Tab-separated table of C-alpha atoms in Angstrom:
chain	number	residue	atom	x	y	z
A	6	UNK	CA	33.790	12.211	-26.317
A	7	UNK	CA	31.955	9.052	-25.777
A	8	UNK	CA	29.984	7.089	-28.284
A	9	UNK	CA	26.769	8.146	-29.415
A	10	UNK	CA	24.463	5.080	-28.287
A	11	UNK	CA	20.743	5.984	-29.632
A	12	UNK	CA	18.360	4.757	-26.788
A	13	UNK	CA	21.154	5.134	-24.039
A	14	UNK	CA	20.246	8.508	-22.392
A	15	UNK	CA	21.936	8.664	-18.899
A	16	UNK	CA	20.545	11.772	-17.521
A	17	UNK	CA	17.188	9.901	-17.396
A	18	UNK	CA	15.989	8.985	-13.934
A	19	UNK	CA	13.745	5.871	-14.263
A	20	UNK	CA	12.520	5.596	-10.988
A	21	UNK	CA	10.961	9.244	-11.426
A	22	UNK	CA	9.611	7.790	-15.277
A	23	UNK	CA	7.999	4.998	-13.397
A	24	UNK	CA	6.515	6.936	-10.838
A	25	UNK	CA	4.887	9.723	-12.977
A	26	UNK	CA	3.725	7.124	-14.804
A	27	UNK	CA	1.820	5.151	-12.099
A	28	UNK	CA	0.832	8.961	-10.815
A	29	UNK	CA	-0.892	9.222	-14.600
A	30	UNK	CA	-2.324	5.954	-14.364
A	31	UNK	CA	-0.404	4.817	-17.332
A	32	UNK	CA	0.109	1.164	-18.147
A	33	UNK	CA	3.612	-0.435	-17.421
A	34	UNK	CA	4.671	-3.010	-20.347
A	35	UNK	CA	7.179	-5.402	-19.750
A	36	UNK	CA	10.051	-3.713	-21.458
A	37	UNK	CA	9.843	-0.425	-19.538
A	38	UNK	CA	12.088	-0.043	-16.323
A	39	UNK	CA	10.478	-1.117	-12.997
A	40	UNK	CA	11.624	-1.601	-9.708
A	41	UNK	CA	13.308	-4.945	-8.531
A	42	UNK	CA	10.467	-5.401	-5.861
A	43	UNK	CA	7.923	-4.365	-8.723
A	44	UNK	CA	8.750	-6.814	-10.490
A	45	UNK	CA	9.323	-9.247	-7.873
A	46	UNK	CA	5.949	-8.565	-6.308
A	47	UNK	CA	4.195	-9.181	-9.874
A	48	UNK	CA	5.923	-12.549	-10.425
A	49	UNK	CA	5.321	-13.949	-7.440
A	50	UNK	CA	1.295	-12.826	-7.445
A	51	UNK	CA	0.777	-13.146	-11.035
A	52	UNK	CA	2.516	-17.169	-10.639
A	53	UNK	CA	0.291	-17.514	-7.754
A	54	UNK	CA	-2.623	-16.560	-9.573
A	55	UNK	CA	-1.547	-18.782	-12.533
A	56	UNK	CA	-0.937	-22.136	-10.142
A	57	UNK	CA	-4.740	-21.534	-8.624
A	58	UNK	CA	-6.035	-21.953	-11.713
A	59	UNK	CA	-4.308	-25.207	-12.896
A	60	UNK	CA	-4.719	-26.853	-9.108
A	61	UNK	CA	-8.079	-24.915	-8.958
A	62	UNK	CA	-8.898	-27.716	-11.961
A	63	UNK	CA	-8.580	-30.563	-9.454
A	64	UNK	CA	-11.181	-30.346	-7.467
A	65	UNK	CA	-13.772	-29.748	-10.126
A	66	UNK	CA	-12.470	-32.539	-12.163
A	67	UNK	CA	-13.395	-34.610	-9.719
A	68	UNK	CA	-16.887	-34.688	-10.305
A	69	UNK	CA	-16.738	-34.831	-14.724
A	70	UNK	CA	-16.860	-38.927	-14.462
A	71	UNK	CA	-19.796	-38.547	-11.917
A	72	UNK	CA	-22.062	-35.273	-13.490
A	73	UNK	CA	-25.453	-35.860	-13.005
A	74	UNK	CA	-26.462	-35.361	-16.412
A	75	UNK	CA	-24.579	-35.162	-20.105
A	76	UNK	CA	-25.356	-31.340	-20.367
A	77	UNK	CA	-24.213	-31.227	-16.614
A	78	UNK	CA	-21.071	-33.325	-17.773
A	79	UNK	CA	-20.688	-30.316	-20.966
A	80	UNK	CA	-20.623	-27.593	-18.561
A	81	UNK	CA	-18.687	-28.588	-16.240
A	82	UNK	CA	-15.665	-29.757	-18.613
A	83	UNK	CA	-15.976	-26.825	-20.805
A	84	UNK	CA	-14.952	-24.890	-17.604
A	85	UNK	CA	-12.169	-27.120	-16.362
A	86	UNK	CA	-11.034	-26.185	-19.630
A	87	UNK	CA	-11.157	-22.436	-19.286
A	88	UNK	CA	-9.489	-22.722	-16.142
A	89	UNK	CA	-6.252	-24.626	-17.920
A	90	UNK	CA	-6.522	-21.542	-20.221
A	91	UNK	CA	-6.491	-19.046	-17.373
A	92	UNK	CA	-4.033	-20.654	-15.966
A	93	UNK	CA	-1.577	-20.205	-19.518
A	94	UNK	CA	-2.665	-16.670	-19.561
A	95	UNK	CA	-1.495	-15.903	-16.533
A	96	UNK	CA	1.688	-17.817	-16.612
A	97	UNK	CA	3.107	-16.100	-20.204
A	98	UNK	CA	2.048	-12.740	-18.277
A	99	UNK	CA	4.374	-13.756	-15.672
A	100	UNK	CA	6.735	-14.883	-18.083
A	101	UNK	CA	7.125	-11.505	-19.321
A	102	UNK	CA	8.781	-10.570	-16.032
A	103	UNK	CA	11.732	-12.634	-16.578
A	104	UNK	CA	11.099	-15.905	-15.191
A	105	UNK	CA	10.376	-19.259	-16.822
A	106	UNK	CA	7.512	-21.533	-16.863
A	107	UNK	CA	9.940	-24.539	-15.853
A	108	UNK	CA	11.159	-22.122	-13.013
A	109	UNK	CA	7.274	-21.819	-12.070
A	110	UNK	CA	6.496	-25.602	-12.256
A	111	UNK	CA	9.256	-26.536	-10.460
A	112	UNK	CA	8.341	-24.417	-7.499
A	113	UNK	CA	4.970	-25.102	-7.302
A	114	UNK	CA	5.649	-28.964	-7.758
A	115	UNK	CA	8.580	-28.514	-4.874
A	116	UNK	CA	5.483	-26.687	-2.794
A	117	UNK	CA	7.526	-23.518	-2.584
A	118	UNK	CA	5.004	-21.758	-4.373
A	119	UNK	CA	1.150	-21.002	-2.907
A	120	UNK	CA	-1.884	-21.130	-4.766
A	121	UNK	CA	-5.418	-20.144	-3.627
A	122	UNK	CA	-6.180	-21.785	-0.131
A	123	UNK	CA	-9.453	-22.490	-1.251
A	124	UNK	CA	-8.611	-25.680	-3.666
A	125	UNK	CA	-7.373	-27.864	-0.290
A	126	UNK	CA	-10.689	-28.399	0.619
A	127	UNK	CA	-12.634	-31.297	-0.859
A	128	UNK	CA	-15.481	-31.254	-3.155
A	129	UNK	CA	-17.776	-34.013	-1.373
A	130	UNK	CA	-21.147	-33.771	-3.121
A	131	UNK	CA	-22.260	-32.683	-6.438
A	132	UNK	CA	-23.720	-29.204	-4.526
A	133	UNK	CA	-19.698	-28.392	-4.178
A	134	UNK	CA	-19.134	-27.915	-7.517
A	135	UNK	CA	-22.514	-25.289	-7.374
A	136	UNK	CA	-20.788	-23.753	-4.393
A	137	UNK	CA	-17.389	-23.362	-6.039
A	138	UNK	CA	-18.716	-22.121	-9.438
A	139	UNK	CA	-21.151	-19.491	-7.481
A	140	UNK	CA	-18.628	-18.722	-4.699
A	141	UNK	CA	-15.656	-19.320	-5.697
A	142	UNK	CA	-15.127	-18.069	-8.881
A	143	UNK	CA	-17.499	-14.883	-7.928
A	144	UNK	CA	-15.425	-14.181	-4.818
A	145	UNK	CA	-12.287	-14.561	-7.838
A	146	UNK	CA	-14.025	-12.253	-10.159
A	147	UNK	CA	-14.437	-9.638	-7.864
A	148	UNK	CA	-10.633	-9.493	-7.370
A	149	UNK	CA	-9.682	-9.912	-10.754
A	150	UNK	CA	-12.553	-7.230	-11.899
A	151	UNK	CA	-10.525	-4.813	-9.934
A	152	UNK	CA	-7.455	-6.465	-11.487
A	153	UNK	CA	-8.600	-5.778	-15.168
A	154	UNK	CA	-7.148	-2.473	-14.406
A	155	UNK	CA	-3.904	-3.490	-12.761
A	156	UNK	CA	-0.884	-1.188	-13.570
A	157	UNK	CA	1.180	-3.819	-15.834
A	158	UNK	CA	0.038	-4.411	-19.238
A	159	UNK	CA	0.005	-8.033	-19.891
A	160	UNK	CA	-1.205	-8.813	-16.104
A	161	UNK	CA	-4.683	-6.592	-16.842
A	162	UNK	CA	-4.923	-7.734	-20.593
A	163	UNK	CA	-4.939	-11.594	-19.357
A	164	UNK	CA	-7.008	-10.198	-16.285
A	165	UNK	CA	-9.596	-8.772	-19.190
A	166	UNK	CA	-10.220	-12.223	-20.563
A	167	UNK	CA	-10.376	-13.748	-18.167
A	168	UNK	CA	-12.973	-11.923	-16.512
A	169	UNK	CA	-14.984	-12.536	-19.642
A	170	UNK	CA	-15.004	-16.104	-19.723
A	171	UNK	CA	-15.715	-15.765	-16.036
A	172	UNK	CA	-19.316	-15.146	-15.755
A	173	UNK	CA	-20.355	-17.877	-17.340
A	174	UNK	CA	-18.591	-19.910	-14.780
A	175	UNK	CA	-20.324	-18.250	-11.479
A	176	UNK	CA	-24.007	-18.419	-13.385
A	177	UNK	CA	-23.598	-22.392	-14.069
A	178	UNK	CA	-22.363	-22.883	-9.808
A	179	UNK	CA	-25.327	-20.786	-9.487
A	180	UNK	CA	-27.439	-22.468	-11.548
A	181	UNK	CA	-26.484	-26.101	-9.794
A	182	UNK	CA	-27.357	-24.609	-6.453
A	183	UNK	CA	-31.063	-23.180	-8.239
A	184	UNK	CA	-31.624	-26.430	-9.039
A	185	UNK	CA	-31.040	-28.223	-5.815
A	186	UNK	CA	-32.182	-25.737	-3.745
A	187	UNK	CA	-35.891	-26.083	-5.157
A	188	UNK	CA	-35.424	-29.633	-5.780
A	189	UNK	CA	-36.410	-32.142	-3.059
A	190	UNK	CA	-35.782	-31.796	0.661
A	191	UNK	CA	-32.505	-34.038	0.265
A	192	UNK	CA	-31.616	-31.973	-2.595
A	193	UNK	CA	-31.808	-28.932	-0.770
A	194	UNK	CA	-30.111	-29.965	2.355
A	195	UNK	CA	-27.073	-31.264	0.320
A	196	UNK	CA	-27.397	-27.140	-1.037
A	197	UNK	CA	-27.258	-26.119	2.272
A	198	UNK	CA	-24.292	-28.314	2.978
A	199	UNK	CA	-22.291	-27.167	0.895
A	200	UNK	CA	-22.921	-23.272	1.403
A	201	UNK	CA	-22.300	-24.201	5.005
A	202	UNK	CA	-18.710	-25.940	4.322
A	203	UNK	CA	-17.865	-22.857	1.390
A	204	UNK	CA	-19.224	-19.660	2.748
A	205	UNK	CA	-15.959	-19.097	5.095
A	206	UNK	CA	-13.315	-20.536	3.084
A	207	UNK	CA	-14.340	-18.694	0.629
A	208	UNK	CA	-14.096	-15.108	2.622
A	209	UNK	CA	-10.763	-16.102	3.311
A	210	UNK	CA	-9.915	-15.576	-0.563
A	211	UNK	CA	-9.426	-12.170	-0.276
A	212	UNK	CA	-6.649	-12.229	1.692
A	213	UNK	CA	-6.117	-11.639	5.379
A	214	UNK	CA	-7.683	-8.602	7.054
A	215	UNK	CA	-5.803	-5.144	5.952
A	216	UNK	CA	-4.179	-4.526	9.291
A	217	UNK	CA	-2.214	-7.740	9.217
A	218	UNK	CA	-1.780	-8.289	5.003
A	219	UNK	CA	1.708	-8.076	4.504
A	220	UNK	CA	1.499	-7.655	0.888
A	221	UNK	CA	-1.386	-4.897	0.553
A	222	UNK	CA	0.711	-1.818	0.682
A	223	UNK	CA	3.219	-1.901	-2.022
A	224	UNK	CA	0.442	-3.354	-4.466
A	225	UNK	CA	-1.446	-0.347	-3.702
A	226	UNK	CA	1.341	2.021	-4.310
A	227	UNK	CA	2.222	0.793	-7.410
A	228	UNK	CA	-1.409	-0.051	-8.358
A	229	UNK	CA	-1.335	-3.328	-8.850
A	230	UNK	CA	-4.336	-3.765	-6.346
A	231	UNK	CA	-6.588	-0.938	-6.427
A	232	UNK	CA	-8.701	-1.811	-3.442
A	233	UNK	CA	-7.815	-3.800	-0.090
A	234	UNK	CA	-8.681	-6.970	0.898
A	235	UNK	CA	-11.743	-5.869	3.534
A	236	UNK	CA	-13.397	-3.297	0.924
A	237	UNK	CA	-13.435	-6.565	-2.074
A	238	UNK	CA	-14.554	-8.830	1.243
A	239	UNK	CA	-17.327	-6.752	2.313
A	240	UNK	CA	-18.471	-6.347	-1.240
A	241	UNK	CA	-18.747	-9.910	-1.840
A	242	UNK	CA	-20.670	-10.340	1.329
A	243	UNK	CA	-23.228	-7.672	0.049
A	244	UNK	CA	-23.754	-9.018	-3.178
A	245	UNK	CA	-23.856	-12.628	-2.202
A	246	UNK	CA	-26.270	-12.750	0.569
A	247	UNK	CA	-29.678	-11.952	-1.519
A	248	UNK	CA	-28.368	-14.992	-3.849
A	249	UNK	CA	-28.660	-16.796	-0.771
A	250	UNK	CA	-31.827	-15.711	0.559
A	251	UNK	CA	-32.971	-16.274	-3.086
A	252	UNK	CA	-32.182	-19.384	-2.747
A	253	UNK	CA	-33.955	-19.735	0.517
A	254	UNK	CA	-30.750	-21.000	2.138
A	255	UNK	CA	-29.167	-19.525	5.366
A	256	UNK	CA	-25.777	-18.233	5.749
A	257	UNK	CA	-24.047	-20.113	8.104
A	258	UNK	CA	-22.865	-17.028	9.623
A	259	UNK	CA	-25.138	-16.811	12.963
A	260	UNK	CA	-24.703	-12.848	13.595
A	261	UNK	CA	-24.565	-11.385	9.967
A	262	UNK	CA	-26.671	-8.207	9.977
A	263	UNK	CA	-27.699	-5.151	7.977
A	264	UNK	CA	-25.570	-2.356	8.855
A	265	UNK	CA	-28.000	0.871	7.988
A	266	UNK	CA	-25.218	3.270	8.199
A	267	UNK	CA	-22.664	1.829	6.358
A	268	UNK	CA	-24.797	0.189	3.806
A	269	UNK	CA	-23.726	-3.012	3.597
A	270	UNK	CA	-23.799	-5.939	6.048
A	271	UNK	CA	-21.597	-6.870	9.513
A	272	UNK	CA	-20.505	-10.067	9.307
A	273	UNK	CA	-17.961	-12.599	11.297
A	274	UNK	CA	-14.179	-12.692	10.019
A	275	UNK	CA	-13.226	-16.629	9.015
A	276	UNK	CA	-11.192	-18.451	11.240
A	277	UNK	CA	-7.582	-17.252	10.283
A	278	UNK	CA	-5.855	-19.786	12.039
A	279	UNK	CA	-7.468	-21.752	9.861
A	280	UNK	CA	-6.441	-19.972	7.060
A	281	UNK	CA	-2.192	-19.678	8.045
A	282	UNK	CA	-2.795	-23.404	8.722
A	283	UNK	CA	-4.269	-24.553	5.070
A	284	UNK	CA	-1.923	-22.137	3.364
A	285	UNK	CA	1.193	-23.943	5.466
A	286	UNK	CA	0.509	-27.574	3.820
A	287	UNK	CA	-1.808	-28.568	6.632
A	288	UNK	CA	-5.337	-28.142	4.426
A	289	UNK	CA	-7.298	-31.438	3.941
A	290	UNK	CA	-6.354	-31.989	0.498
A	291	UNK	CA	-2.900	-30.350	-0.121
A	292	UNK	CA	-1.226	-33.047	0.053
A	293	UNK	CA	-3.370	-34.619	-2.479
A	294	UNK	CA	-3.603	-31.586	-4.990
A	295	UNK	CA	0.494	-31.540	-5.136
A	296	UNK	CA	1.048	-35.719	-5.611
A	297	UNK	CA	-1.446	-34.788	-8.411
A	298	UNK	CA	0.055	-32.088	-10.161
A	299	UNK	CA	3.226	-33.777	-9.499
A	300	UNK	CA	1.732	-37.121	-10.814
A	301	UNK	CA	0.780	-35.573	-14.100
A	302	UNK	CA	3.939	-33.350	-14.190
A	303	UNK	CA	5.749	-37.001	-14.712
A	304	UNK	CA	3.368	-38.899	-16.905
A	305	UNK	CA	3.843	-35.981	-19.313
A	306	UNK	CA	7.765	-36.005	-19.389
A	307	UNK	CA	7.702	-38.608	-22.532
A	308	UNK	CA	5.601	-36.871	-24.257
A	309	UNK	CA	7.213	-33.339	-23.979
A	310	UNK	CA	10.376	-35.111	-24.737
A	311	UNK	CA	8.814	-36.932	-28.197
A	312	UNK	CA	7.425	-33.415	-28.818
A	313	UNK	CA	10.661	-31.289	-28.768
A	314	UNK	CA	12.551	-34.252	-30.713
A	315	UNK	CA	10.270	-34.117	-33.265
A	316	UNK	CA	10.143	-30.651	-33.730
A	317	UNK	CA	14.534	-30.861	-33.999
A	318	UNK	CA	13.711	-33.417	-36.716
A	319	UNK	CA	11.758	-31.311	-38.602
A	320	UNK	CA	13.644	-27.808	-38.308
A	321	UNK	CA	16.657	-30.244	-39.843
A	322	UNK	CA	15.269	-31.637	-42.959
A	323	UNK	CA	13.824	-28.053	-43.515
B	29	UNK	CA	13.585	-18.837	-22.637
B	30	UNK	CA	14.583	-21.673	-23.035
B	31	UNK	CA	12.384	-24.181	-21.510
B	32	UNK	CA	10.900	-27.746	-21.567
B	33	UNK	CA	7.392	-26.708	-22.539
B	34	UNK	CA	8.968	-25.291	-26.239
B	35	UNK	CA	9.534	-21.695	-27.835
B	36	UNK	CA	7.107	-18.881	-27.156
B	37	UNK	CA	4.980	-17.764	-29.950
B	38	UNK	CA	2.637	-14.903	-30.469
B	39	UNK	CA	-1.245	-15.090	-31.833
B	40	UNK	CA	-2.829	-12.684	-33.994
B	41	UNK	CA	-6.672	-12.771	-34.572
B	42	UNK	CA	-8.840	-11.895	-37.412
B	43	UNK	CA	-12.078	-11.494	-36.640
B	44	UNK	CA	-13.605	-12.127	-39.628
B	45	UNK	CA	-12.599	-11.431	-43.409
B	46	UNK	CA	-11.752	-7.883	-44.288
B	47	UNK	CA	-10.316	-6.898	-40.587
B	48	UNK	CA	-7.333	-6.544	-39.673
B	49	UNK	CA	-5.061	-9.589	-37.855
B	50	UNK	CA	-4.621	-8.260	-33.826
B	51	UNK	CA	-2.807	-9.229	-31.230
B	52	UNK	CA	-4.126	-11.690	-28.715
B	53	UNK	CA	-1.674	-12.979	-26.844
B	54	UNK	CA	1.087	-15.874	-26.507
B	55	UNK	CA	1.980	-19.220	-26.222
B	56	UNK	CA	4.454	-22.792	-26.045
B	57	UNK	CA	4.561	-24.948	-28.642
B	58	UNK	CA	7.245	-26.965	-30.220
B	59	UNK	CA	6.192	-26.251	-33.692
B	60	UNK	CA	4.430	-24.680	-36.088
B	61	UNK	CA	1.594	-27.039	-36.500
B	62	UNK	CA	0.830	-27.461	-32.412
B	63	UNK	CA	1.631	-23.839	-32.050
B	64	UNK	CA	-1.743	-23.184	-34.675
B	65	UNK	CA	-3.668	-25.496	-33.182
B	66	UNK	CA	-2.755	-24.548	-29.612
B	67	UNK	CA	-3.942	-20.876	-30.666
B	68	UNK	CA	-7.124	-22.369	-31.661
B	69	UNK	CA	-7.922	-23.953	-28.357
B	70	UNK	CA	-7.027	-21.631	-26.145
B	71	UNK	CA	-7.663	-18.382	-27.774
B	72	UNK	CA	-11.026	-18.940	-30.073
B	73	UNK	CA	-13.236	-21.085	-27.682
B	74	UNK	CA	-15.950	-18.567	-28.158
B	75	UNK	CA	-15.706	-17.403	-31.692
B	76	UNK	CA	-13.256	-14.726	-31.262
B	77	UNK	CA	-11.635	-15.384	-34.690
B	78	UNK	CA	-12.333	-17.395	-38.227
B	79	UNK	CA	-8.222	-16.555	-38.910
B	80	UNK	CA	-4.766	-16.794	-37.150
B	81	UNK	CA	-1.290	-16.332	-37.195
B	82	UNK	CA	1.152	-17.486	-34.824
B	83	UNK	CA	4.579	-16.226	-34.863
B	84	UNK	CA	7.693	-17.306	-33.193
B	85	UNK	CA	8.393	-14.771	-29.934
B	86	UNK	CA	12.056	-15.032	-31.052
B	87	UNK	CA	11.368	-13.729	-34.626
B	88	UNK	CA	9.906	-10.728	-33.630
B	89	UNK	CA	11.360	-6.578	-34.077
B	90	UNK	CA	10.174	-4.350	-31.511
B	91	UNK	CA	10.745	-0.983	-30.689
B	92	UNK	CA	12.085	-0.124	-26.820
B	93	UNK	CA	10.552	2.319	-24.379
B	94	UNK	CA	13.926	4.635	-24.268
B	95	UNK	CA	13.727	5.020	-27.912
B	96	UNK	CA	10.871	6.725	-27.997
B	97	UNK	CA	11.557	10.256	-28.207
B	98	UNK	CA	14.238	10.081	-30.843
B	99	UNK	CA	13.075	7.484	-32.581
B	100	UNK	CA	9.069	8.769	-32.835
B	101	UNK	CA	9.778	12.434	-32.743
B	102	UNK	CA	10.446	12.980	-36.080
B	103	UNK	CA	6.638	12.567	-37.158
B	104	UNK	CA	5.917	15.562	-34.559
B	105	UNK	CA	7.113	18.607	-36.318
B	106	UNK	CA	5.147	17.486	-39.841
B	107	UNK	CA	1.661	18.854	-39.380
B	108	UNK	CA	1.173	19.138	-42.893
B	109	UNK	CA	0.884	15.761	-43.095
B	110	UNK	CA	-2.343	15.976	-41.041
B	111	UNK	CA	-5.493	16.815	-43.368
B	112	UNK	CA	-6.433	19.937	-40.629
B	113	UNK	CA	-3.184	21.541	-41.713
B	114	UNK	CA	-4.773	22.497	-45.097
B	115	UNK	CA	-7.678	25.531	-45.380
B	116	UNK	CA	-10.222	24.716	-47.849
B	117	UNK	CA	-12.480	27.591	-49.553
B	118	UNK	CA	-16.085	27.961	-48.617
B	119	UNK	CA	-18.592	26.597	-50.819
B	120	UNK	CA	-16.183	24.031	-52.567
B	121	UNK	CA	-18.376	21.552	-50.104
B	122	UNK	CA	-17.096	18.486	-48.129
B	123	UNK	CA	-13.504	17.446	-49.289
């Protein structure tokens, strides 16, 4: 007779409990069984996610000394501050997996880790920080829209509020761009610009096209992406392009057109050479974004150390 | 896990007076007072909450997945405890 261990039931198959419960659309929580390459695939997307929106504070923070006005200056830091707290969502989601946030650090500060392509290009003029907000973080809410319903729990509940504190983000960047686009001729050039520099970059966020994403299927199987990379792409395009006509801008892509039949318009894929070159180190500002993190990484050492040293002290004389 | 960034703790929200305290997510801290005020910043930005409670991760009871049939199932054969179990005359009005 063997010991009676309550909770211990060996006759259960827990591959065939995971799949039936992906087949039901039911939510996995970190302390059900998943797949190695489940939860493999989850830590390294969900740390990804997490490192693009701590280095996705960089750029933007580049412009809080220099905001053109103090409400400008308000905005603008109160959402390099939701992006910090985006970023600590995601990485405790993460964390549920099994891995530590020193384990995350260390590889993004080592550059073994990726983060969004997008934040290795500069922000040059005050219209980039319109762009970003407007395209940037709507190309990112699309994806994490979709991800709000992700298969594992703590993923889709950071992904819900997230996507909440996200729209007020795009309608600010869209708000910058309002204002120089109907402003005066420079003002509205320096618009253009920087639609011009962001429109492609930012069509690369969605990953590369589905007959060459390496990633796509398993995230589809298991539900952690619900729709490819081309169907969120060409839904961005759609939605973005009477914002731009709005605007009375041009999209710098020469042969986008209306597409009758399929509802929705044809438009030119990004360069992805580009894109396998910026994600391999050799963007115009990765170098700078990782000294950076690194940089701050460092300066903070003392004060983590103070921190936990005080905290000993304390748990003693209690 | 251990970790240089300080224990894990949870955060529980309460709306406003009279609700119940839920669930809002997690944190680091290295103690109880940054772990509160932590919680403040970066989960009632927008007025999600006038109270919270942060709890360390490690302190924490839970329940686990394979458990659940043997340890829930008792509850399921105790319909009577459910008010539709009972028949109530007509004309004795709303009960």
């Amino acid at each position: 007779m063997s010991e009676f261990k309550p909770g211990l039931n060996m006759s259960v198959n827990f591959e065939e409990v995971f799949e039936s419960k992906l087949a039901k659309n039911d939510i996995i929580e970190p302390k059900d069984w998943m797949p190695e390459n489940y939860r493999k695939h989850l830590i390294r997307q969900i740390s990804q996610h997490a490192h693009s929106e701590v280095v996705g504070m960089l750029p933007e923070g580049n412009w809080i000394t220099r905001a053109p006005s103090l409400r400008a200056k308000l905005v603008l830091l109160a959402k390099v501050q939701d992006e910090g707290g985006h970023g600590l969502y995601l990485y405790t989601a993460a964390e549920s997996l099994g891995i530590s946030r020193d384990e995350m650090l260390e590889a993004l500060h080592t550059g073994k880790a990726k983060y969004s392509s997008i934040f290795n290009y500069p922000t040059l003029t005050w219209a980039d920080i319109g762009a970003i907000g407007w395209l940037v973080d709507g190309a990112a809410i699309m994806n994490q829209v979709m991800l709000q319903r992700t298969s594992y729990g703590p993923y889709a509940r950071a992904m819900v509020r997230i996507c909440k504190e996200e729209s007020f983000h795009q309608r600010q960047g869209y708000e910058v761009m309002t204002k120089l686009s109907f402003g005066t001729s420079e003002q509205k050039e320096m618009a253009q610009d920087a639609l011009n520099r962001w429109w492609y970059p930012t069509l690369m966020m969605f990953g590369p096209p589905d007959i060459e994403s390496p990633n796509s299927d398993n995230a589809l199987k298991w539900r952690i992406k619900r729709e490819t990379n081309d169907q969120l792409r060409q839904r961005f395009v759609n939605q973005t392009i009477p914002q731009i006509e709005y605007l009375g801008l041009t999209c710098p892509d020469k042969s986008l057109k209306w597409n009758e039949a399929k509802k929705g318009y044809d438009f030119s894929e990004p360069n992805w050479e580009e894109f396998k070159n910026v994600i391999h180190g050799k963007g115009p500002c990765n170098k700078e974004r990782l000294s950076s993190r690194n940089k701050s990484h460092k300066e903070g050492e003392w004060v983590r150390a103070a921190a936990m040293e005080f905290a000993r002290k304390q748990n003693e004389t209690a | 896990m251990a970790d240089s960034q300080g224990p894990m703790w949870e955060v529980f929200v309460q709306k406003k007076a009279g609700q119940p305290f839920v669930h809002c997510g997690n944190l680091h801290a290295y103690d109880k007072e940054m772990a509160l005020q932590n919680a403040r910043d970066l989960y009632t930005r927008r007025s999600e909450g006038m109270a919270l409670w942060v709890v360390l991760s490690s302190n924490i009871v839970s329940s686990s997945p394979e458990d659940i049939g043997s340890f829930f199932e008792p509850s399921n054969d105790k319909i009577f405890r459910h008010p539709t179990f009972y028949q109530i005359p007509d004309g004795v009005g709303h009960m």
